[in-house]
C-alpha cells in the first residue's frame, strides 16, 4: 500500500508539480509582496500604463484606457520594471536640447541654472527645487546635448498634470537657453520617469 501511495505522489508531482509551484509563487507575489491593489495605476515594462481591475490567484484584469486585458500573474511577475504609480509620491522628467558646443561653458550653465531655479520657485507645489543639467554628450556637427532633469511633487498617476508641468518646464528651459545665446536649440525628447525607471 505504501509503495502504491508513493507512486501516486510521484505521478501527481509530475502531472501537477508545475501548476502547484506556479500557484504558490503567485500566492507569494500577491500576498507576500503585495505590489498593487484593485484600482491602482501601474506601469509594466516601462511602456504601458494600466489600471488594476481584478486580481485572482492565477490571473488579473488590467485596463489600458478602455482596453481590458486578462493576463497571467506569472507573466506579470516576469516583467520588469513594475511600478505602482498610485503609491509613488513623485516622479522625474527629462528634456533634451541640442545647442552649439561653443556656447556650453561653465558660465553659460551657471546662468541657465540660476534662471531655471527662479522658474521652479514660482511653483513649489508642482516642482521640487532640486534639478540638474547634464552636458557631457557631444553630437555632430558641433552640438552638445543638454539634459534637464527635474522632479515633480506628485505621482505620475496624474498624467495630464504631469504633461502640463513638463511642457511648462520644457518651454522655460528653451526660453532660458535662448536668453543666454542658444539661438537654434532643438528639442530631442520628452520622457517621464518614476524613481529611476523610464516610463516613456
PDB file of C-alpha atoms in Angstrom:
ATOM      1  CA  UNK A   1       0.000   0.000   0.000  1.00  0.00           C
ATOM      2  CA  UNK A   2       2.831   2.403   0.871  1.00  0.00           C
ATOM      3  CA  UNK A   3       4.513   1.726  -2.492  1.00  0.00           C
ATOM      4  CA  UNK A   4       1.258   2.469  -4.262  1.00  0.00           C
ATOM      5  CA  UNK A   5       0.793   5.741  -2.397  1.00  0.00           C
ATOM      6  CA  UNK A   6       4.374   6.793  -3.133  1.00  0.00           C
ATOM      7  CA  UNK A   7       3.855   6.025  -6.796  1.00  0.00           C
ATOM      8  CA  UNK A   8       0.711   8.162  -6.716  1.00  0.00           C
ATOM      9  CA  UNK A   9       2.579  11.105  -5.180  1.00  0.00           C
ATOM     10  CA  UNK A  10       5.352  10.868  -7.746  1.00  0.00           C
ATOM     11  CA  UNK A  11       2.821  10.767 -10.551  1.00  0.00           C
ATOM     12  CA  UNK A  12       0.898  13.695  -9.057  1.00  0.00           C
ATOM     13  CA  UNK A  13       4.039  15.800  -8.792  1.00  0.00           C
ATOM     14  CA  UNK A  14       4.912  15.135 -12.428  1.00  0.00           C
ATOM     15  CA  UNK A  15       1.395  15.948 -13.590  1.00  0.00           C
ATOM     16  CA  UNK A  16       0.682  18.964 -11.417  1.00  0.00           C
ATOM     17  CA  UNK A  17       4.014  19.998  -9.934  1.00  0.00           C
ATOM     18  CA  UNK A  18       4.438  22.955 -12.294  1.00  0.00           C
ATOM     19  CA  UNK A  19       0.927  24.205 -11.673  1.00  0.00           C
ATOM     20  CA  UNK A  20       1.241  23.885  -7.896  1.00  0.00           C
ATOM     21  CA  UNK A  21       4.623  25.638  -7.965  1.00  0.00           C
ATOM     22  CA  UNK A  22       3.206  28.433 -10.124  1.00  0.00           C
ATOM     23  CA  UNK A  23       0.172  28.881  -7.854  1.00  0.00           C
ATOM     24  CA  UNK A  24       2.428  29.037  -4.792  1.00  0.00           C
ATOM     25  CA  UNK A  25       4.682  31.638  -6.427  1.00  0.00           C
ATOM     26  CA  UNK A  26       1.613  33.686  -7.393  1.00  0.00           C
ATOM     27  CA  UNK A  27       0.417  33.488  -3.784  1.00  0.00           C
ATOM     28  CA  UNK A  28       3.748  34.822  -2.525  1.00  0.00           C
ATOM     29  CA  UNK A  29       3.790  37.514  -5.209  1.00  0.00           C
ATOM     30  CA  UNK A  30       0.286  38.809  -4.440  1.00  0.00           C
ATOM     31  CA  UNK A  31       0.102  38.410  -0.666  1.00  0.00           C
ATOM     32  CA  UNK A  32       3.754  38.438   0.325  1.00  0.00           C
ATOM     33  CA  UNK A  33       4.919  41.233  -1.959  1.00  0.00           C
ATOM     34  CA  UNK A  34       1.504  42.918  -2.277  1.00  0.00           C
ATOM     35  CA  UNK A  35       2.642  45.051  -5.241  1.00  0.00           C
ATOM     36  CA  UNK A  36      -0.789  46.536  -6.003  1.00  0.00           C
ATOM     37  CA  UNK A  37      -4.462  46.680  -5.080  1.00  0.00           C
ATOM     38  CA  UNK A  38      -7.568  46.799  -7.224  1.00  0.00           C
ATOM     39  CA  UNK A  39      -7.881  50.345  -8.550  1.00  0.00           C
ATOM     40  CA  UNK A  40      -4.133  51.066  -8.562  1.00  0.00           C
ATOM     41  CA  UNK A  41      -2.465  52.544 -11.646  1.00  0.00           C
ATOM     42  CA  UNK A  42       0.672  50.650 -12.642  1.00  0.00           C
ATOM     43  CA  UNK A  43       3.357  50.624 -15.325  1.00  0.00           C
ATOM     44  CA  UNK A  44       4.524  47.294 -16.715  1.00  0.00           C
ATOM     45  CA  UNK A  45       7.811  47.011 -18.553  1.00  0.00           C
ATOM     46  CA  UNK A  46       8.209  50.759 -18.691  1.00  0.00           C
ATOM     47  CA  UNK A  47       5.927  51.033 -21.716  1.00  0.00           C
ATOM     48  CA  UNK A  48       2.219  50.904 -20.850  1.00  0.00           C
ATOM     49  CA  UNK A  49       0.018  52.303 -18.104  1.00  0.00           C
ATOM     50  CA  UNK A  50      -2.749  50.099 -16.689  1.00  0.00           C
ATOM     51  CA  UNK A  51      -5.434  50.220 -14.032  1.00  0.00           C
ATOM     52  CA  UNK A  52      -5.845  47.034 -11.989  1.00  0.00           C
ATOM     53  CA  UNK A  53      -9.476  45.906 -12.251  1.00  0.00           C
ATOM     54  CA  UNK A  54      -9.433  42.419 -10.720  1.00  0.00           C
ATOM     55  CA  UNK A  55      -6.879  40.185  -9.032  1.00  0.00           C
ATOM     56  CA  UNK A  56      -7.166  36.394  -8.674  1.00  0.00           C
ATOM     57  CA  UNK A  57      -4.605  33.718  -7.840  1.00  0.00           C
ATOM     58  CA  UNK A  58      -3.769  32.830 -11.445  1.00  0.00           C
ATOM     59  CA  UNK A  59      -4.874  35.859 -13.473  1.00  0.00           C
ATOM     60  CA  UNK A  60      -5.562  39.564 -13.230  1.00  0.00           C
ATOM     61  CA  UNK A  61      -7.578  42.045 -15.290  1.00  0.00           C
ATOM     62  CA  UNK A  62      -5.840  45.203 -16.493  1.00  0.00           C
ATOM     63  CA  UNK A  63      -7.461  48.200 -18.166  1.00  0.00           C
ATOM     64  CA  UNK A  64      -5.376  50.145 -20.694  1.00  0.00           C
ATOM     65  CA  UNK A  65      -7.514  53.219 -21.485  1.00  0.00           C
ATOM     66  CA  UNK A  66     -10.649  51.112 -22.056  1.00  0.00           C
ATOM     67  CA  UNK A  67      -8.888  48.059 -23.463  1.00  0.00           C
ATOM     68  CA  UNK A  68      -9.421  45.259 -20.934  1.00  0.00           C
ATOM     69  CA  UNK A  69      -6.796  42.522 -20.792  1.00  0.00           C
ATOM     70  CA  UNK A  70      -6.686  39.301 -18.799  1.00  0.00           C
ATOM     71  CA  UNK A  71      -3.082  38.308 -18.107  1.00  0.00           C
ATOM     72  CA  UNK A  72      -1.382  35.515 -16.204  1.00  0.00           C
ATOM     73  CA  UNK A  73       0.138  36.569 -12.901  1.00  0.00           C
ATOM     74  CA  UNK A  74       3.220  34.533 -13.816  1.00  0.00           C
ATOM     75  CA  UNK A  75       3.658  36.823 -16.840  1.00  0.00           C
ATOM     76  CA  UNK A  76       3.322  39.933 -14.683  1.00  0.00           C
ATOM     77  CA  UNK A  77       5.935  38.578 -12.267  1.00  0.00           C
ATOM     78  CA  UNK A  78       8.403  38.225 -15.126  1.00  0.00           C
ATOM     79  CA  UNK A  79       8.024  41.822 -16.385  1.00  0.00           C
ATOM     80  CA  UNK A  80      10.488  44.466 -15.233  1.00  0.00           C
ATOM     81  CA  UNK A  81      10.024  47.124 -14.146  1.00  0.00           C
ATOM     82  CA  UNK A  82       6.654  47.020 -12.382  1.00  0.00           C
ATOM     83  CA  UNK A  83       5.921  50.481 -10.985  1.00  0.00           C
ATOM     84  CA  UNK A  84       2.899  51.246  -8.826  1.00  0.00           C
ATOM     85  CA  UNK A  85       2.016  54.814  -9.772  1.00  0.00           C
ATOM     86  CA  UNK A  86      -0.723  55.071  -7.132  1.00  0.00           C
ATOM     87  CA  UNK A  87       1.825  54.514  -4.376  1.00  0.00           C
ATOM     88  CA  UNK A  88       4.545  56.702  -5.885  1.00  0.00           C
ATOM     89  CA  UNK A  89       4.758  60.142  -4.287  1.00  0.00           C
ATOM     90  CA  UNK A  90       6.793  61.762  -7.050  1.00  0.00           C
ATOM     91  CA  UNK A  91       8.314  61.198 -10.462  1.00  0.00           C
ATOM     92  CA  UNK A  92      11.023  62.814 -12.507  1.00  0.00           C
ATOM     93  CA  UNK A  93      11.131  64.016 -16.082  1.00  0.00           C
ATOM     94  CA  UNK A  94      13.840  64.896 -18.555  1.00  0.00           C
ATOM     95  CA  UNK A  95      14.044  67.222 -21.513  1.00  0.00           C
ATOM     96  CA  UNK A  96      16.898  67.144 -24.036  1.00  0.00           C
ATOM     97  CA  UNK A  97      18.042  70.020 -26.236  1.00  0.00           C
ATOM     98  CA  UNK A  98      20.894  70.356 -28.720  1.00  0.00           C
ATOM     99  CA  UNK A  99      22.828  73.609 -28.575  1.00  0.00           C
ATOM    100  CA  UNK A 100      26.002  74.876 -30.227  1.00  0.00           C
ATOM    101  CA  UNK A 101      29.033  73.417 -28.460  1.00  0.00           C
ATOM    102  CA  UNK A 102      30.821  76.790 -28.393  1.00  0.00           C
ATOM    103  CA  UNK A 103      28.138  78.170 -26.057  1.00  0.00           C
ATOM    104  CA  UNK A 104      28.370  75.480 -23.386  1.00  0.00           C
ATOM    105  CA  UNK A 105      30.765  76.929 -20.841  1.00  0.00           C
ATOM    106  CA  UNK A 106      30.656  76.867 -17.049  1.00  0.00           C
ATOM    107  CA  UNK A 107      29.470  80.462 -17.051  1.00  0.00           C
ATOM    108  CA  UNK A 108      26.677  79.670 -19.527  1.00  0.00           C
ATOM    109  CA  UNK A 109      25.474  76.685 -17.485  1.00  0.00           C
ATOM    110  CA  UNK A 110      25.511  78.651 -14.214  1.00  0.00           C
ATOM    111  CA  UNK A 111      23.352  81.386 -15.754  1.00  0.00           C
ATOM    112  CA  UNK A 112      20.899  78.827 -17.145  1.00  0.00           C
ATOM    113  CA  UNK A 113      20.665  77.047 -13.781  1.00  0.00           C
ATOM    114  CA  UNK A 114      20.072  80.323 -11.929  1.00  0.00           C
ATOM    115  CA  UNK A 115      17.180  81.277 -14.206  1.00  0.00           C
ATOM    116  CA  UNK A 116      15.636  77.800 -14.043  1.00  0.00           C
ATOM    117  CA  UNK A 117      15.826  77.892 -10.244  1.00  0.00           C
ATOM    118  CA  UNK A 118      13.759  81.082 -10.303  1.00  0.00           C
ATOM    119  CA  UNK A 119      11.175  79.378 -12.539  1.00  0.00           C
ATOM    120  CA  UNK A 120      10.859  76.373 -10.219  1.00  0.00           C
ATOM    121  CA  UNK A 121      10.481  78.549  -7.124  1.00  0.00           C
ATOM    122  CA  UNK A 122       7.338  80.084  -8.597  1.00  0.00           C
ATOM    123  CA  UNK A 123       5.504  76.733  -8.346  1.00  0.00           C
ATOM    124  CA  UNK A 124       6.824  74.788  -5.329  1.00  0.00           C
ATOM    125  CA  UNK A 125       3.695  72.598  -5.164  1.00  0.00           C
ATOM    126  CA  UNK A 126       4.483  71.162  -8.601  1.00  0.00           C
ATOM    127  CA  UNK A 127       8.279  71.112  -8.811  1.00  0.00           C
ATOM    128  CA  UNK A 128      10.927  70.082  -6.336  1.00  0.00           C
ATOM    129  CA  UNK A 129      13.617  72.725  -6.178  1.00  0.00           C
ATOM    130  CA  UNK A 130      16.494  70.324  -6.844  1.00  0.00           C
ATOM    131  CA  UNK A 131      17.330  69.755 -10.502  1.00  0.00           C
ATOM    132  CA  UNK A 132      20.338  69.169 -12.676  1.00  0.00           C
ATOM    133  CA  UNK A 133      21.550  69.784 -16.210  1.00  0.00           C
ATOM    134  CA  UNK A 134      23.854  67.228 -17.820  1.00  0.00           C
ATOM    135  CA  UNK A 135      26.110  68.430 -20.631  1.00  0.00           C
ATOM    136  CA  UNK A 136      28.517  65.581 -21.295  1.00  0.00           C
ATOM    137  CA  UNK A 137      27.326  64.237 -24.675  1.00  0.00           C
ATOM    138  CA  UNK A 138      28.775  65.618 -27.925  1.00  0.00           C
ATOM    139  CA  UNK A 139      26.590  65.350 -31.037  1.00  0.00           C
ATOM    140  CA  UNK A 140      27.914  66.118 -34.559  1.00  0.00           C
ATOM    141  CA  UNK A 141      28.109  68.647 -36.064  1.00  0.00           C
ATOM    142  CA  UNK A 142      29.491  70.658 -33.137  1.00  0.00           C
ATOM    143  CA  UNK A 143      26.491  70.272 -30.829  1.00  0.00           C
ATOM    144  CA  UNK A 144      26.186  69.454 -27.141  1.00  0.00           C
ATOM    145  CA  UNK A 145      23.146  67.679 -25.722  1.00  0.00           C
ATOM    146  CA  UNK A 146      21.822  69.401 -22.607  1.00  0.00           C
ATOM    147  CA  UNK A 147      19.566  67.215 -20.474  1.00  0.00           C
ATOM    148  CA  UNK A 148      17.350  68.888 -17.889  1.00  0.00           C
ATOM    149  CA  UNK A 149      16.269  66.534 -15.090  1.00  0.00           C
ATOM    150  CA  UNK A 150      13.705  67.641 -12.508  1.00  0.00           C
ATOM    151  CA  UNK A 151      11.284  66.029 -10.104  1.00  0.00           C
ATOM    152  CA  UNK A 152       7.528  66.542  -9.854  1.00  0.00           C
ATOM    153  CA  UNK A 153       5.996  66.612  -6.376  1.00  0.00           C
ATOM    154  CA  UNK A 154       3.127  64.290  -7.307  1.00  0.00           C
ATOM    155  CA  UNK A 155       2.548  60.815  -8.683  1.00  0.00           C
ATOM    156  CA  UNK A 156       2.666  60.114 -12.409  1.00  0.00           C
ATOM    157  CA  UNK A 157      -0.803  58.662 -11.847  1.00  0.00           C
ATOM    158  CA  UNK A 158      -1.910  62.237 -12.602  1.00  0.00           C
ATOM    159  CA  UNK A 159      -0.892  62.005 -16.246  1.00  0.00           C
ATOM    160  CA  UNK A 160      -2.460  65.230 -17.539  1.00  0.00           C
ATOM    161  CA  UNK A 161      -0.994  67.302 -14.728  1.00  0.00           C
ATOM    162  CA  UNK A 162       2.412  65.815 -15.441  1.00  0.00           C
ATOM    163  CA  UNK A 163       2.201  66.593 -19.165  1.00  0.00           C
ATOM    164  CA  UNK A 164       1.266  70.217 -18.497  1.00  0.00           C
ATOM    165  CA  UNK A 165       4.008  70.695 -15.892  1.00  0.00           C
ATOM    166  CA  UNK A 166       6.538  69.023 -18.162  1.00  0.00           C
ATOM    167  CA  UNK A 167       5.599  71.244 -21.092  1.00  0.00           C
ATOM    168  CA  UNK A 168       5.918  74.382 -18.949  1.00  0.00           C
ATOM    169  CA  UNK A 169       9.341  73.311 -17.742  1.00  0.00           C
ATOM    170  CA  UNK A 170      10.448  72.466 -21.280  1.00  0.00           C
ATOM    171  CA  UNK A 171       9.328  75.855 -22.564  1.00  0.00           C
ATOM    172  CA  UNK A 172      11.054  77.628 -19.674  1.00  0.00           C
ATOM    173  CA  UNK A 173      14.246  75.666 -20.376  1.00  0.00           C
ATOM    174  CA  UNK A 174      14.157  76.682 -24.058  1.00  0.00           C
ATOM    175  CA  UNK A 175      13.497  80.329 -23.192  1.00  0.00           C
ATOM    176  CA  UNK A 176      16.399  80.410 -20.762  1.00  0.00           C
ATOM    177  CA  UNK A 177      18.705  78.790 -23.317  1.00  0.00           C
ATOM    178  CA  UNK A 178      17.685  81.360 -25.933  1.00  0.00           C
ATOM    179  CA  UNK A 179      18.116  84.190 -23.440  1.00  0.00           C
ATOM    180  CA  UNK A 180      21.747  83.217 -22.996  1.00  0.00           C
ATOM    181  CA  UNK A 181      22.569  82.854 -26.678  1.00  0.00           C
ATOM    182  CA  UNK A 182      21.380  79.437 -27.823  1.00  0.00           C
ATOM    183  CA  UNK A 183      19.504  80.582 -30.937  1.00  0.00           C
ATOM    184  CA  UNK A 184      18.970  77.228 -32.607  1.00  0.00           C
ATOM    185  CA  UNK A 185      18.091  74.834 -29.817  1.00  0.00           C
ATOM    186  CA  UNK A 186      16.410  71.627 -30.918  1.00  0.00           C
ATOM    187  CA  UNK A 187      14.234  69.560 -28.597  1.00  0.00           C
ATOM    188  CA  UNK A 188      15.159  65.892 -28.873  1.00  0.00           C
ATOM    189  CA  UNK A 189      12.980  64.080 -26.426  1.00  0.00           C
ATOM    190  CA  UNK A 190      10.479  64.383 -23.608  1.00  0.00           C
ATOM    191  CA  UNK A 191      10.264  61.414 -21.256  1.00  0.00           C
ATOM    192  CA  UNK A 192       8.835  60.673 -17.809  1.00  0.00           C
ATOM    193  CA  UNK A 193      10.270  58.588 -15.045  1.00  0.00           C
ATOM    194  CA  UNK A 194       9.225  57.131 -11.755  1.00  0.00           C
ATOM    195  CA  UNK A 195      12.137  56.736  -9.421  1.00  0.00           C
ATOM    196  CA  UNK A 196      14.873  55.512 -11.717  1.00  0.00           C
ATOM    197  CA  UNK A 197      12.512  53.711 -14.081  1.00  0.00           C
ATOM    198  CA  UNK A 198      11.934  55.145 -17.528  1.00  0.00           C
ATOM    199  CA  UNK A 199       8.275  55.165 -18.452  1.00  0.00           C
ATOM    200  CA  UNK A 200       8.226  56.722 -21.867  1.00  0.00           C
TER     201      UNK A 200
END
